[in-house]
Structure formats: structure tokens, C-alpha cells
CSV table of C-alpha atoms in Angstrom, one decimal:
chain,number,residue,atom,x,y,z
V,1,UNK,CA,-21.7,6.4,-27.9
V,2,UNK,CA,-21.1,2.8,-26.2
V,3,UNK,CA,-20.5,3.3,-22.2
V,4,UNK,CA,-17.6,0.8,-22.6
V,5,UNK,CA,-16.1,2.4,-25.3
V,6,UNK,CA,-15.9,5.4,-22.8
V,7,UNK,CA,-14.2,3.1,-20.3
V,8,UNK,CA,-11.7,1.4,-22.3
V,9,UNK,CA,-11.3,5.5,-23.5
V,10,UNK,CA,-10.6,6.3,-19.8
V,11,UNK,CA,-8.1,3.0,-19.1
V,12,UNK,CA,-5.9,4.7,-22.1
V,13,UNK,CA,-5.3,7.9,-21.0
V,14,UNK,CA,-4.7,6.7,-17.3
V,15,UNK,CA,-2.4,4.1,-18.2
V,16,UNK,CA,-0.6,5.7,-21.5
V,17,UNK,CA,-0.4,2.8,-23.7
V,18,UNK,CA,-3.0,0.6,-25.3
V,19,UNK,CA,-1.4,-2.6,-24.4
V,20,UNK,CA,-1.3,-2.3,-20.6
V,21,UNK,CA,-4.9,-0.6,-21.1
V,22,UNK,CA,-5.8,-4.3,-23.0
V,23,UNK,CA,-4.0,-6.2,-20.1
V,24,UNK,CA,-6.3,-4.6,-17.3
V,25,UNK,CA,-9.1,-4.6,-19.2
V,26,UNK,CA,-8.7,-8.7,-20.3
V,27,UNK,CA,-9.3,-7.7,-24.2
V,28,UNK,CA,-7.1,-7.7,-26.7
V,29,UNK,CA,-5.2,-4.5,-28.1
V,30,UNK,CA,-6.8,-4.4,-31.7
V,31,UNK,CA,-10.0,-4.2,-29.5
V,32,UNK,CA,-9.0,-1.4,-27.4
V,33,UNK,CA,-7.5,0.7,-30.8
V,34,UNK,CA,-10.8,-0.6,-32.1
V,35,UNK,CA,-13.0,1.0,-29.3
V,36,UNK,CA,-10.9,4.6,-29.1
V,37,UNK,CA,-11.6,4.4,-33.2
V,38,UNK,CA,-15.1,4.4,-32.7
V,39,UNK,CA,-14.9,7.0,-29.7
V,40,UNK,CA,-13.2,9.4,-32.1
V,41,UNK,CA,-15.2,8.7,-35.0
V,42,UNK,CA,-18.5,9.4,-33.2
V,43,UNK,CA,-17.0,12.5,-31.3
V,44,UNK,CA,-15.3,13.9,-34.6
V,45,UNK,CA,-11.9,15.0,-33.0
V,46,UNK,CA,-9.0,13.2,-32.2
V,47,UNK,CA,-7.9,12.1,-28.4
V,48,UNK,CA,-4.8,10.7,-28.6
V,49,UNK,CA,-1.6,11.4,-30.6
V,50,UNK,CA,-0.6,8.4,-31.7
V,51,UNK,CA,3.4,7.8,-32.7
V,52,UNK,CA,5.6,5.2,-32.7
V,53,UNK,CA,7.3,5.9,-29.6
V,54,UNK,CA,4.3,7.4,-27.4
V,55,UNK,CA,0.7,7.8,-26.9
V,56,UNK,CA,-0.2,10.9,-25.3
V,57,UNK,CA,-3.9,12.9,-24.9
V,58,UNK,CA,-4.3,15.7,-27.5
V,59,UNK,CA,-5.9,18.9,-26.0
V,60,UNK,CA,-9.5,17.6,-26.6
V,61,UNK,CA,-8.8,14.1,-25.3
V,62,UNK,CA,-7.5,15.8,-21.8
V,63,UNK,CA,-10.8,17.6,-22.2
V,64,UNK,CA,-13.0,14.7,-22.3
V,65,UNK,CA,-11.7,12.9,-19.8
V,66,UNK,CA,-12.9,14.5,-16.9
V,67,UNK,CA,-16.3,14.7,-18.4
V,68,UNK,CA,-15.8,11.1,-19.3
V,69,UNK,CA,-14.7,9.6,-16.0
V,70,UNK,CA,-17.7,11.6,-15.2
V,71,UNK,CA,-20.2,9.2,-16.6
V,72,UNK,CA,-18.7,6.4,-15.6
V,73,UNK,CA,-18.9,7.0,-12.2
V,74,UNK,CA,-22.3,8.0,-12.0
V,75,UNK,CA,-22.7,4.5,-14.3
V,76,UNK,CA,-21.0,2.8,-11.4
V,77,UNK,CA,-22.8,4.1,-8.7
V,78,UNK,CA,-26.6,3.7,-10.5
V,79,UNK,CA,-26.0,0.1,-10.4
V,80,UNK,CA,-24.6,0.0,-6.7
V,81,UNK,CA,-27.8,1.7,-5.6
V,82,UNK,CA,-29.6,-1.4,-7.5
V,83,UNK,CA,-27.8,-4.1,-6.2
V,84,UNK,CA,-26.8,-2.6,-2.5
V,85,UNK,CA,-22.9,-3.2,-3.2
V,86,UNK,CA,-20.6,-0.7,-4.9
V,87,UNK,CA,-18.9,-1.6,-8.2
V,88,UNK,CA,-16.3,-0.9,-10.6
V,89,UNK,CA,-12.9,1.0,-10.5
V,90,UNK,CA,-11.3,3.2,-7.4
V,91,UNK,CA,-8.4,4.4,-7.8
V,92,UNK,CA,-5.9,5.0,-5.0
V,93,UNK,CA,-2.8,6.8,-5.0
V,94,UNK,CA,-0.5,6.4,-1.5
V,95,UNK,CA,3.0,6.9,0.0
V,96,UNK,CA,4.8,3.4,-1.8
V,97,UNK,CA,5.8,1.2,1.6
V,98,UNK,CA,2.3,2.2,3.2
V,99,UNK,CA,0.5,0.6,0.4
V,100,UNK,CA,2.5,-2.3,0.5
V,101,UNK,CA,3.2,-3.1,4.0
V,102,UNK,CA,0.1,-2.3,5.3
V,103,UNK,CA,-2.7,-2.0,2.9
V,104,UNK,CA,-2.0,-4.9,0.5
V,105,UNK,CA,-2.1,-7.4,3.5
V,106,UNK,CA,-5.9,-5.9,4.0
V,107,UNK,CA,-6.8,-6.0,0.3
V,108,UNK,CA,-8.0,-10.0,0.0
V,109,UNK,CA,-10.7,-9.5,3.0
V,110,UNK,CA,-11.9,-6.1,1.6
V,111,UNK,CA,-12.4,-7.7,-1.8
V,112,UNK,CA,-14.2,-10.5,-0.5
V,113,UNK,CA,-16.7,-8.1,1.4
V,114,UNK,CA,-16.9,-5.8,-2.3
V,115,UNK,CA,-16.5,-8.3,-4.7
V,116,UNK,CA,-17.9,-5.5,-7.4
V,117,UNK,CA,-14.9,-3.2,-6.8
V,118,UNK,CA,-11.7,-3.0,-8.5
V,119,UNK,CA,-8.7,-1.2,-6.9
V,120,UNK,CA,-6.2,0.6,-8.8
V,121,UNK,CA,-3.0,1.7,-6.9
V,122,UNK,CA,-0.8,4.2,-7.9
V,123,UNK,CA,2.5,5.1,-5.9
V,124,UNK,CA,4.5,8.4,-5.0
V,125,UNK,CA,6.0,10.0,-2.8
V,126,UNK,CA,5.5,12.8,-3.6
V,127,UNK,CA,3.2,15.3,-1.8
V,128,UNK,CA,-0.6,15.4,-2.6
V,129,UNK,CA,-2.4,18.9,-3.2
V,130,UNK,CA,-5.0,17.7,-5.1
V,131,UNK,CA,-6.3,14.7,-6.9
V,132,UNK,CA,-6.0,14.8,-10.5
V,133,UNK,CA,-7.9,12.7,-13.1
V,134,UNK,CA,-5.3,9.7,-12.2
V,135,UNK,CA,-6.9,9.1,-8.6
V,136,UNK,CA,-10.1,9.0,-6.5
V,137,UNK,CA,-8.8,8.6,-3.4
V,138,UNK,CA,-5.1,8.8,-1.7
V,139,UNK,CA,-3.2,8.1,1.5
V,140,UNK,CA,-0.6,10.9,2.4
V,141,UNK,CA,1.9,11.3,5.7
V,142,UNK,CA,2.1,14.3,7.3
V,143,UNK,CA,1.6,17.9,7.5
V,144,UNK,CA,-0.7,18.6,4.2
V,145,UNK,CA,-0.2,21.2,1.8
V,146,UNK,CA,-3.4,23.6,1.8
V,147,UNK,CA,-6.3,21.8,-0.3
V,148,UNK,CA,-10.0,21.5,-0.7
V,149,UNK,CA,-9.8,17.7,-0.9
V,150,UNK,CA,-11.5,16.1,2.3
V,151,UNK,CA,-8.8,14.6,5.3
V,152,UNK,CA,-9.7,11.8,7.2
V,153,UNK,CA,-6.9,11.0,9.7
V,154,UNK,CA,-6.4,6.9,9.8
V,155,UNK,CA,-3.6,6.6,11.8
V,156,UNK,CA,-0.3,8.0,12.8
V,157,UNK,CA,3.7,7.0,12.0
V,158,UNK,CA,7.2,7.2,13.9
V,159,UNK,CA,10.1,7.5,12.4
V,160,UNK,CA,13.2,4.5,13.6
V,161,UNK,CA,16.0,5.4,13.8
V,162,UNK,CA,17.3,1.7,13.0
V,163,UNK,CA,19.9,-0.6,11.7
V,164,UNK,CA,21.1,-4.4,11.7
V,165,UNK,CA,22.7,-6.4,14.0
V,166,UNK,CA,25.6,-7.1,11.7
V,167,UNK,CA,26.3,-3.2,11.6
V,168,UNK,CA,25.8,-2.6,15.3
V,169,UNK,CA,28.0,-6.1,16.1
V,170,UNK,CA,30.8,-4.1,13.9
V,171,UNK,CA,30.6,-0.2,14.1
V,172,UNK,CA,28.4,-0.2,17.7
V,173,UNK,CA,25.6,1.8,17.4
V,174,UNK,CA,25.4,5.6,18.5
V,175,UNK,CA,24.8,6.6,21.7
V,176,UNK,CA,24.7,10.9,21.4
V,177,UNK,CA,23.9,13.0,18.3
V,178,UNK,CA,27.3,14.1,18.1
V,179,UNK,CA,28.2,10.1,17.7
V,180,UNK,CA,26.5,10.1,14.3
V,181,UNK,CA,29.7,12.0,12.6
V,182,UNK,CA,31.3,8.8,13.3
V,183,UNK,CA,28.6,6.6,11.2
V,184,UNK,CA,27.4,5.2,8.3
V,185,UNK,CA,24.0,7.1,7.5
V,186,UNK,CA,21.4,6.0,4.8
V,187,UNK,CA,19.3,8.9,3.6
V,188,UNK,CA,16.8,9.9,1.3
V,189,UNK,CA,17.8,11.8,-2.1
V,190,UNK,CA,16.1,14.8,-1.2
V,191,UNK,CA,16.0,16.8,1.8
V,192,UNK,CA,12.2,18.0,1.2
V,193,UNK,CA,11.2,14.8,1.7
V,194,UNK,CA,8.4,13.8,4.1
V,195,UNK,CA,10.9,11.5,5.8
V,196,UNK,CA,13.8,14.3,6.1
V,197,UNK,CA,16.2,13.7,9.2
V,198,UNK,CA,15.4,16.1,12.1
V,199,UNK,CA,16.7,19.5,12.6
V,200,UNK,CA,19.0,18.2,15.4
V,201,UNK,CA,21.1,16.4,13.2
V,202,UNK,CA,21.9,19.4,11.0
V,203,UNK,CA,23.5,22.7,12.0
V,204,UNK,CA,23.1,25.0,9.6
V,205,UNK,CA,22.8,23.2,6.0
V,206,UNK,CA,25.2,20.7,6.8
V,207,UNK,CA,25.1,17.1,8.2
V,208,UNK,CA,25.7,16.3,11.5
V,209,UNK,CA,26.2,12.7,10.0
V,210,UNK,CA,28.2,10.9,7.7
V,211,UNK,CA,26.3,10.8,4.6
V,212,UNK,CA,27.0,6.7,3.3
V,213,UNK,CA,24.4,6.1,0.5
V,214,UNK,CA,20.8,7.9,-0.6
V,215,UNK,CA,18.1,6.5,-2.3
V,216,UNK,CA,15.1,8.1,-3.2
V,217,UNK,CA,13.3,5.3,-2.5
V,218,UNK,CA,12.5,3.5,1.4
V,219,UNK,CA,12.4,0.3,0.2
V,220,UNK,CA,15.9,0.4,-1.3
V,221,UNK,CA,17.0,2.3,1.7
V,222,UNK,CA,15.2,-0.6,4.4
V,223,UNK,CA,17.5,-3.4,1.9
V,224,UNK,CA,20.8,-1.4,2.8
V,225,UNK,CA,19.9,-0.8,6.5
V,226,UNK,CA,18.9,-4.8,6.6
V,227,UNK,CA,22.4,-5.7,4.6
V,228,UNK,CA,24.5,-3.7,7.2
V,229,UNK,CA,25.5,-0.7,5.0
V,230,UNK,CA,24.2,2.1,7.7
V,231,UNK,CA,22.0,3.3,10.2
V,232,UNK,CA,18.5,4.3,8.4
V,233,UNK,CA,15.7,6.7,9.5
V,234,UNK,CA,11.8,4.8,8.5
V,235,UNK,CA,8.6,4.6,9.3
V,236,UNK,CA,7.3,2.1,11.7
V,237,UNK,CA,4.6,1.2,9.6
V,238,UNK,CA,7.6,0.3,6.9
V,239,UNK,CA,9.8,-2.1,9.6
V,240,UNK,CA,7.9,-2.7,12.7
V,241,UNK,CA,7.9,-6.6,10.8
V,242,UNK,CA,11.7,-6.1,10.9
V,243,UNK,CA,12.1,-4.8,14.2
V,244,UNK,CA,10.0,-7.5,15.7
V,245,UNK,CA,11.5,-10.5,14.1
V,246,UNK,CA,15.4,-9.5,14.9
V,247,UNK,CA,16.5,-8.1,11.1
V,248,UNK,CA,17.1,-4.5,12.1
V,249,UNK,CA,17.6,-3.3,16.0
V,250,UNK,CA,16.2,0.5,16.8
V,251,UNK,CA,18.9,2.5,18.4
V,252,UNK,CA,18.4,3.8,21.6
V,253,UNK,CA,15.3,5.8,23.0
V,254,UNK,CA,17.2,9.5,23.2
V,255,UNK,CA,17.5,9.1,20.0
V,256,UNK,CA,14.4,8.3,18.5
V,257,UNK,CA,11.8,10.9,17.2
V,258,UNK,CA,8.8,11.1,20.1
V,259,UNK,CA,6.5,13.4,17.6
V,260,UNK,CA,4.3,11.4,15.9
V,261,UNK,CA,3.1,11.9,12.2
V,262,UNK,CA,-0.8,11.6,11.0
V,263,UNK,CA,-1.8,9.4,8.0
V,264,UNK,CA,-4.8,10.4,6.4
V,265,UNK,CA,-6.9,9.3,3.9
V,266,UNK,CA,-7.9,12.1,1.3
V,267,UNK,CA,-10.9,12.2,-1.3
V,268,UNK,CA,-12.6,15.1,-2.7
V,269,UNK,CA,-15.5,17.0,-1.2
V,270,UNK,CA,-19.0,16.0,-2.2
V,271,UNK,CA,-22.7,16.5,-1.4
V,272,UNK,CA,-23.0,12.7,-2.4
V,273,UNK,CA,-20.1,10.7,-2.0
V,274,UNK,CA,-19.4,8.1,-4.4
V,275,UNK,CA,-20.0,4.6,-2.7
V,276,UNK,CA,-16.9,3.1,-3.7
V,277,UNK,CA,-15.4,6.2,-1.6
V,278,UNK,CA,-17.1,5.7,1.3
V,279,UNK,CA,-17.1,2.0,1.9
V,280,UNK,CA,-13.3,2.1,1.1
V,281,UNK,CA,-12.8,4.9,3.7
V,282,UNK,CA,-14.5,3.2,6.5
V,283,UNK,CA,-12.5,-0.4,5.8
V,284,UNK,CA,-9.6,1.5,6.5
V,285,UNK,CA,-10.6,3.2,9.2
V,286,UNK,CA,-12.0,0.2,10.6
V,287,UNK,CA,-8.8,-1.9,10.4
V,288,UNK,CA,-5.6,1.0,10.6
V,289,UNK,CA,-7.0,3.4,13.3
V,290,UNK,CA,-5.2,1.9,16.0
V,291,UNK,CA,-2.0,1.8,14.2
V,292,UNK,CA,-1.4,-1.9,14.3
V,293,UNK,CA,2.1,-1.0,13.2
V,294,UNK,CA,3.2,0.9,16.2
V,295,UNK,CA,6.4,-0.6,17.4
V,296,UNK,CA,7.6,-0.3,21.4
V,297,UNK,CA,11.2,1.1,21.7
């Protein structure tokens, strides 16, 4: 059994498809249908379901993969304790605007001090528990769910309460809760959310706003707040760019939230820590514990 047959194995099953597994690997996808082939042939079972349509694990494929990933790791981490830098694949899941306001502007310096590593980003926003075999490492807001993955706080998030100059030039902006019945409010699709409006602008289950578009999404809700449809609730680590350079305004102070939310960086608990963990950890540490994003209201 070839150790890159394993790996192209394991680029499959995470990414569902043999042609975006070809893509990220840089070979072609007879090569990757050949190298699964081979897999199969010397394990004797079959680990994907193969169809027209889809490509999904069958029951002993999801059974090898954890095992797999496995043995590449420890692979990966034999040669960084020969050459002094870790190597090959960590994959990171995180909230979507934290990853790409903040950590993507940090990624060129950390690959020029690992030049070994790959990162592999994968974003939700939904809440972590644990990590599955999809992820080595994420970045979560807020309070956690219980777990026994390891939390490493890295910083900490407001919420704005924001909009753009064009809206406050033509509706005003709010100066009271009770004002926000008169207003167009952005929101988020569902009210579980992470980034749910406070309690004080609710009584009982209903609004104590008018309700003007949802999104599931921040991004999509930061574009309507920037084109004027409403007055949107983010996190400063999302807009402090927009705040500073005059694209959306942050409605007065009573208004804001004061509480502040952590950011932490989870991975799983381990007598030895992968390398790739650990040097990844610190970076971030290094270069987001003083919240460069904070924003002064």
C-alpha cells in the first residue's frame, strides 16, 4: 500500500469528487481514479460508491478514513522532526468573515515562515462541538457548546450596530431602542445564530424592529448595510475596514453592545501535539491577540 495512494484516498473523501481531489492535488483525474483503484484492490473492499451523479464513502471507506488520515499524519510529522519545519496538510475550519477578513491577510507571511505546510480552509457558521474527519483545527465565536476538543482564546469580537451614510442621510439613524420600530433592519435567517440581535430588542418572541431583509450569510448582509438597504448588526472584526474608511457609520454608543465575545482557536487534546497544530496556534496567537480589529465607537 503506496503512502500517496492513501493521500490522494483521503483528498477524495474530504472533497467528494475526484476532480476537485485532482485539482488540489496538481494530477490529473484518471490518476486519482487510478490511485483509489489500487487502494481498493489491495484492501479488497470498496470505499466509494461511485454513480453518475455522486461520489459518496461506502461504510468501510468512512471506516478507513480515520485510520487513514492517521498515517498520514504521523508521515507528516516524522519528516518535520527530520527537517525542523512542519509539513503537509492542516485543515482549518472557521466562522466565514473571520477567515477572510482577518486570517487570509496573515496567510502569505505564515507561508513564507512554513513553506512545508498547506492550509485547507473550510467555512461555517455553524457551531463547532467537535472536529470531525474534515478538520484539524477551527476558529469558533462565542460561548462553546460542551466538548473535549482543547480552547485557546485568541481574541475577542463586538457586535456594530452600523449602517451607511446614504441610509442615515435619508431615514436618520436611531437614537432609542424603541426608534428601531421605525427602521429598516438587516438580520440574520436564523435566530440561533451566534450573531442573534440582543434580548432588548425583542419582547417576548417578537421584534422590536422592523424586519427589512435576512441573509444567512454576513457578507451578504455587510453588502446591503453598505448599499443603504438597513441598519445591520456585525462583528468588528467583519467592518472595522468599513467603519474606518467612511462606508458604513456605527450608530450611537447607547446602542451598541459593551459585552464582548471570545474567539478561540480549537484543536483536539493530545499528549503530542501535531507540529502543524502547534506552530499554527502560536502564529495566530502571536498576530490576533490584541484584536487588531477592535474599532473605537
Amino acid at each position: 500500500m503506496e503512502l500517496r495512494d492513501l493521500e490522494i484516498y483521503a483528498r477524495v473523501a474530504d472533497s467528494g469528487d475526484f476532480s476537485a481531489a485532482s485539482r488540489s492535488l496538481g494530477i490529473t483525474p484518471s490518476a486519482v481514479s487510478k490511485a483509489v483503484q489500487r487502494l481498493e484492490k489491495h484492501l479488497r473492499v470498496r470505499l466509494f460508491n461511485r454513480s453518475s451523479r455522486s461520489l459518496t464513502l461506502t461504510a468501510e471507506g468512512q471506516d478507513f478514513l480515520g485510520p487513514a488520515n492517521a498515517v498520514l499524519t504521523a508521515a507528516q510529522e516524522a519528516q518535520a522532526s527530520v527537517s525542523g519545519l512542519p509539513s503537509g496538510v492542516l485543515r482549518v475550519r472557521s466562522v466565514p468573515t473571520f477567515a477572510t477578513y482577518q486570517l487570509a491577510p496573515l496567510m502569505l507571511e505564515f507561508q513564507a515562515r512554513n513553506p512545508e505546510m498547506v492550509l485547507e480552509f473550510s467555512l461555517s457558521n455553524e457551531r463547532i462541538a467537535s472536529l470531525d474527519n474534515r478538520a484539524d483545527i477551527a476558529i469558533a465565536v462565542g460561548e462553546l457548546p460542551s466538548s473535549n476538543l482543547v480552547a485557546k482564546r485568541i481574541g475577542s469580537a463586538r457586535w456594530i450596530m452600523c449602517a451607511s451614510p446614504l441610509y442615515a442621510h435619508t431615514h436618520g439613524l436611531p437614537k432609542s431602542v424603541e426608534d428601531f420600530a421605525s427602521h429598516k433592519c438587516l438580520d440574520f435567517m436564523s435566530r440561533e445564530t451566534w450573531n442573534a440581535w440582543p434580548a432588548r430588542f425583542q419582547t417576548g418572541s417578537n421584534p422590536r424592529r422592523n424586519g427589512a431583509m435576512v441573509a444567512n450569510q454576513g457578507e451578504m448582509l455587510a453588502a446591503l448595510a453598505r448599499s443603504g438597504a438597513g441598519i445591520a448588526r456585525l462583528a468588528d472584526f467583519h467592518i472595522s475596514a468599513d467603519i474606518e474608511q467612511g462606508r458604513l457609520v456605527a450608530l450611537p454608543t447607547n446602542l451598541q453592545d459593551q459585552a464582548q465575545e471570545p474567539i478561540w482557536v480549537l484543536y483536539p487534546q493530545r499528549l503530542n501535539l501535531s507540529p502543524r497544530i502547534k506552530v499554527y496556534v502560536d502564529f495566530l496567537e502571536e498576530k490576533l491577540s490584541s484584536s487588531p480589529w477592535r474599532v473605537q465607537l
